[in-house]
Each structure stands twice: as structure tokens, then as C-alpha cells.
Amino acid sequence: MRTDLEAAIARVEDLSIRMANVVEARTIEARGALLTLRRENGQAIEQLQHLVESNLPVTDRALESEFHARFRDAQRAISSHMGKWPVTLIGDDPAGFQQSARVAREAKLELLGWLKRELLPRI
């Protein structure tokens, strides 16, 4: 199961890079690609959550609590960004969109870093 979790983390990281590249492109075509990537990202994060929860050591409640808090923080940042910036509004304020996207990406990457540093060694 550890390799499945590592693969899920890598998938979310890859999608984050791809989304950042699309955001930086600032083209109409990129907006269409962003819709697809957002959907894939949502699915990848859902899969990651499931894999983490099924691999958490049952005796380590502190680790479980920490994961859920960090996961909620990342989800909140992502949801806030997507709620504020539907694809149709990106052109209204590209710089504002990019800044918001960076905040969401950083929150997600912080969670992924924590998973690699703290969770993977305990599985």
C-alpha cells in the first residue's frame, strides 16, 4: 500500500505542476485545459485522502488528527481559490487569479511535503 500512496502523492504533485504551467500560460486554450486539470486534481486528492486514511497507523491518533487538520487546511485553500476564480473570471484579473492559484498550490504542496516527511516513514 505504501507504493500506492507514494504514487498518489506523485500524481497530485504532477497535476500541481501541470496546473501551474497552465496558469502561467494565460491563454484562452489554457482555461479549457484548466477545467480538465481541476477535475483530475479533485479526483486525485480524493484518492490520496482515501489511501492516507486507509494507511494511517490505527494506534497513532496524533498523526491522524494532524493529517485531518492539514488536509482540511489544504482543501479550504483550494476550495476558496476555485470558488473565487471560476475559469470564466480568470481574464478579469489575471494577476489576482495567479496569486490566488499560488496560495492554493502552496497549501497543497505543504500537505504533500508533510505526508512525505511524517506519514510515509511511519507506514
XYZ file of N, CA and C in Angstrom:
369
model
N 0.807 -1.194 0.000
C 0.000 0.000 0.000
C 0.859 1.270 0.000
N 2.059 1.191 0.568
C 2.924 2.364 0.598
C 3.215 2.854 -0.816
N 3.464 1.941 -1.739
C 3.759 2.362 -3.109
C 2.539 3.025 -3.745
N 1.333 2.564 -3.397
C 0.120 3.211 -3.902
C 0.025 4.641 -3.385
N 0.356 4.815 -2.123
C 0.320 6.143 -1.516
C 1.384 7.049 -2.141
N 2.574 6.525 -2.332
C 3.634 7.300 -2.983
C 3.220 7.710 -4.395
N 2.577 6.796 -5.107
C 2.110 7.105 -6.465
C 1.016 8.169 -6.440
N 0.143 8.110 -5.457
C -0.928 9.108 -5.338
C -0.346 10.486 -5.032
N 0.649 10.537 -4.169
C 1.317 11.814 -3.872
C 1.979 12.354 -5.137
N 2.665 11.498 -5.860
C 3.337 11.914 -7.097
C 2.325 12.418 -8.126
N 1.166 11.783 -8.189
C 0.131 12.210 -9.144
C -0.361 13.616 -8.799
N -0.609 13.880 -7.523
C -1.065 15.210 -7.124
C 0.031 16.245 -7.382
N 1.272 15.881 -7.115
C 2.392 16.797 -7.411
C 2.455 17.100 -8.899
N 2.331 16.073 -9.720
C 2.370 16.253 -11.174
C 1.231 17.156 -11.644
N 0.044 16.923 -11.123
C -1.086 17.762 -11.507
C -0.863 19.204 -11.061
N -0.237 19.393 -9.920
C 0.059 20.747 -9.442
C 0.997 21.467 -10.396
N 1.998 20.764 -10.867
C 2.936 21.349 -11.832
C 2.220 21.680 -13.138
N 1.425 20.749 -13.605
C 0.694 20.977 -14.856
C -0.266 22.148 -14.726
N -0.945 22.243 -13.584
C -1.872 23.359 -13.369
C -1.117 24.687 -13.313
N 0.030 24.698 -12.651
C 0.834 25.925 -12.574
C 1.281 26.358 -13.967
N 1.667 25.415 -14.800
C 2.070 25.736 -16.174
C 0.913 26.325 -16.969
N -0.264 25.772 -16.788
C -1.449 26.270 -17.485
C -1.787 27.680 -16.996
N -1.705 27.883 -15.691
C -1.997 29.204 -15.127
C -1.038 30.247 -15.699
N 0.224 29.892 -15.803
C 1.220 30.832 -16.316
C 1.030 31.119 -17.804
N 0.381 30.215 -18.533
C 0.210 30.387 -19.973
C -0.694 31.569 -20.327
N -1.710 31.825 -19.514
C -2.621 32.963 -19.718
C -3.277 32.996 -21.090
N -3.666 31.856 -21.604
C -4.338 31.826 -22.904
C -5.756 31.281 -22.741
N -6.571 31.532 -23.746
C -7.937 31.001 -23.752
C -7.897 29.467 -23.751
N -6.977 28.900 -24.519
C -6.850 27.444 -24.568
C -6.492 26.883 -23.192
N -5.668 27.633 -22.473
C -5.255 27.188 -21.150
C -6.446 27.108 -20.204
N -7.403 28.009 -20.358
C -8.586 27.972 -19.497
C -9.358 26.670 -19.674
N -9.470 26.205 -20.896
C -10.141 24.925 -21.146
C -9.379 23.773 -20.520
N -8.062 23.812 -20.644
C -7.234 22.772 -20.033
C -7.353 22.813 -18.526
N -7.510 23.998 -17.969
C -7.612 24.138 -16.524
C -8.866 23.453 -15.983
N -9.949 23.513 -16.721
C -11.166 22.813 -16.294
C -10.902 21.320 -16.131
N -10.254 20.740 -17.111
C -9.934 19.318 -17.060
C -8.984 19.014 -15.912
N -7.966 19.836 -15.759
C -6.993 19.613 -14.689
C -7.617 19.771 -13.310
N -8.521 20.713 -13.154
C -9.207 20.874 -11.861
C -9.990 19.608 -11.519
N -10.652 19.063 -12.488
C -11.424 17.832 -12.270
C -10.491 16.682 -11.900
N -9.410 16.529 -12.650
C -8.433 15.470 -12.354
C -7.813 15.670 -10.971
N -7.525 16.920 -10.635
C -6.936 17.233 -9.344
C -7.892 16.841 -8.214
N -9.151 17.166 -8.365
C -10.145 16.789 -7.354
C -10.201 15.290 -7.145
N -10.181 14.550 -8.243
C -10.198 13.087 -8.155
C -8.920 12.562 -7.512
N -7.793 13.151 -7.871
C -6.510 12.703 -7.318
C -6.428 12.978 -5.817
N -6.934 14.114 -5.385
C -6.917 14.445 -3.965
C -7.861 13.525 -3.193
N -8.988 13.224 -3.778
C -9.924 12.290 -3.140
C -9.287 10.908 -2.986
N -8.605 10.443 -4.021
C -7.913 9.159 -3.949
C -6.805 9.199 -2.898
N -6.069 10.299 -2.864
C -4.998 10.455 -1.883
C -5.566 10.392 -0.465
N -6.646 11.098 -0.227
C -7.270 11.082 1.099
C -7.658 9.652 1.490
N -8.274 8.949 0.582
C -8.691 7.566 0.861
C -7.479 6.692 1.195
N -6.419 6.814 0.412
C -5.225 5.999 0.653
C -4.562 6.348 1.982
N -4.498 7.633 2.296
C -3.906 8.029 3.576
C -4.728 7.466 4.716
N -6.029 7.653 4.662
C -6.884 7.195 5.752
C -6.831 5.682 5.924
N -6.682 4.961 4.840
C -6.617 3.504 4.956
C -5.234 3.011 5.384
N -4.234 3.903 5.366
C -2.882 3.515 5.763
C -2.417 4.124 7.082
N -3.216 4.998 7.664
C -2.819 5.600 8.927
C -2.687 4.519 10.003
N -1.620 4.557 10.763
C -1.496 3.602 11.864
C -2.637 3.831 12.867
N -3.414 2.798 13.145
C -4.601 2.953 13.983
C -4.276 3.363 15.412
N -3.073 3.138 15.843
C -2.700 3.483 17.214
C -2.156 4.901 17.346
N -1.962 5.593 16.245
C -1.368 6.927 16.283
C -2.438 7.996 16.039
N -3.180 8.305 17.083
C -4.271 9.288 16.968
C -3.746 10.695 16.690
N -2.568 11.016 17.223
C -1.996 12.340 16.984
C -1.679 12.530 15.499
N -1.123 11.504 14.879
C -0.815 11.564 13.449
C -2.102 11.706 12.640
N -3.107 10.966 13.028
C -4.398 11.037 12.343
C -4.996 12.442 12.456
N -4.970 13.003 13.648
C -5.501 14.355 13.856
C -4.723 15.381 13.041
N -3.412 15.241 13.044
C -2.567 16.160 12.290
C -2.875 16.076 10.796
N -3.031 14.862 10.288
C -3.372 14.703 8.873
C -4.680 15.406 8.555
N -5.699 15.139 9.358
C -7.013 15.725 9.064
C -6.968 17.255 9.124
N -6.243 17.811 10.068
C -6.124 19.274 10.154
C -5.411 19.828 8.923
N -4.316 19.197 8.543
C -3.566 19.665 7.376
C -4.361 19.472 6.090
N -5.062 18.363 5.990
C -5.874 18.101 4.803
C -6.988 19.147 4.697
N -7.647 19.453 5.818
C -8.700 20.473 5.810
C -8.144 21.826 5.388
N -6.967 22.179 5.887
C -6.354 23.462 5.506
C -6.101 23.533 4.002
N -5.567 22.462 3.449
C -5.298 22.428 2.005
C -6.609 22.487 1.218
N -7.587 21.707 1.639
C -8.880 21.698 0.948
C -9.541 23.075 1.016
N -9.441 23.725 2.161
C -10.030 25.054 2.329
C -9.375 26.046 1.359
N -8.064 26.000 1.238
C -7.353 26.909 0.322
C -7.745 26.639 -1.129
N -7.833 25.376 -1.481
C -8.207 25.007 -2.848
C -9.648 25.425 -3.141
N -10.542 25.121 -2.214
C -11.960 25.461 -2.400
C -12.166 26.968 -2.478
N -11.453 27.698 -1.633
C -11.559 29.156 -1.646
C -11.113 29.704 -3.002
N -10.000 29.201 -3.486
C -9.486 29.645 -4.786
C -10.480 29.329 -5.904
N -10.943 28.091 -5.944
C -11.836 27.702 -7.036
C -13.180 28.423 -6.947
N -13.645 28.675 -5.723
C -14.897 29.403 -5.560
C -14.783 30.854 -6.011
N -13.641 31.443 -5.730
C -13.417 32.844 -6.100
C -13.087 32.991 -7.585
N -12.466 31.962 -8.158
C -11.974 32.069 -9.517
C -12.495 30.966 -10.438
N -13.786 31.026 -10.793
C -14.212 30.116 -11.857
C -13.459 30.479 -13.129
N -13.299 29.538 -13.981
C -12.498 29.733 -15.199
C -12.980 30.943 -16.003
N -14.260 31.215 -15.970
C -14.797 32.336 -16.760
C -14.325 33.697 -16.255
N -13.830 33.793 -15.017
C -13.397 35.076 -14.467
C -11.891 35.298 -14.520
N -11.159 34.313 -14.961
C -9.699 34.428 -14.960
C -9.230 35.654 -15.731
N -9.834 35.926 -16.865
C -9.421 37.057 -17.695
C -9.698 38.409 -17.077
N -10.585 38.474 -16.087
C -10.917 39.757 -15.458
C -9.763 40.317 -14.628
N -8.980 39.436 -14.036
C -7.857 39.865 -13.195
C -6.807 38.754 -13.188
N -6.051 38.621 -14.271
C -5.083 37.532 -14.354
C -4.075 37.510 -13.210
N -3.617 38.668 -12.781
C -2.640 38.703 -11.689
C -3.275 38.239 -10.380
N -4.502 38.657 -10.122
C -5.210 38.216 -8.921
C -5.454 36.724 -8.942
N -5.821 36.215 -10.116
C -6.023 34.774 -10.254
C -4.725 34.021 -9.986
N -3.642 34.479 -10.568
C -2.365 33.791 -10.394
C -1.926 33.792 -8.931
N -2.132 34.897 -8.232
C -1.762 34.955 -6.825
C -2.609 33.974 -6.012
N -3.885 33.937 -6.270
C -4.772 33.015 -5.570
C -4.395 31.563 -5.872
N -4.062 31.294 -7.123
C -3.656 29.944 -7.515
C -2.367 29.534 -6.803
N -1.447 30.475 -6.644
C -0.194 30.184 -5.933
C -0.449 29.823 -4.471
N -1.354 30.547 -3.829
C -1.683 30.269 -2.428
C -2.266 28.864 -2.297
N -3.185 28.517 -3.188
C -3.795 27.178 -3.156
C -2.748 26.100 -3.428
N -1.881 26.352 -4.392
C -0.839 25.374 -4.723
C 0.129 25.189 -3.562
N 0.521 26.270 -2.924
C 1.433 26.174 -1.786
C 0.818 25.372 -0.641
N -0.470 25.577 -0.388
C -1.149 24.820 0.670
C -1.162 23.330 0.339
N -1.406 23.029 -0.921
C -1.425 21.623 -1.340
C -0.031 21.016 -1.244
N 0.978 21.751 -1.689
C 2.341 21.226 -1.641
C 2.851 21.091 -0.204
N 2.380 21.951 0.675
C 2.737 21.827 2.087
C 2.188 20.518 2.658
N 0.945 20.202 2.319
C 0.352 18.931 2.752
C 1.149 17.758 2.202
N 1.481 17.798 0.932
C 2.211 16.694 0.316
C 3.597 16.525 0.944
N 4.254 17.626 1.224
C 5.556 17.560 1.888
C 5.440 16.922 3.264
N 4.412 17.301 3.998
C 4.189 16.718 5.327
C 3.937 15.211 5.211
N 3.150 14.820 4.227
C 2.877 13.388 4.034
C 4.172 12.617 3.789
N 5.042 13.186 2.981
C 6.308 12.504 2.675
C 7.247 12.481 3.879
N 7.285 13.580 4.625
C 8.194 13.666 5.786
C 7.692 12.886 7.000
N 6.393 12.981 7.268
C 5.862 12.477 8.530
C 5.096 11.159 8.414
N 4.304 11.025 7.363
C 3.456 9.828 7.266
C 4.183 8.643 6.639
N 4.777 8.866 5.483
C 5.419 7.736 4.785
C 6.425 6.983 5.663
N 7.260 7.664 6.436
C 8.210 6.910 7.270
C 7.541 6.033 8.336
N 6.278 6.322 8.648
C 5.581 5.565 9.698
C 4.740 4.423 9.156
N 4.753 4.271 7.850
C 3.948 3.193 7.230
C 4.856 2.009 6.938
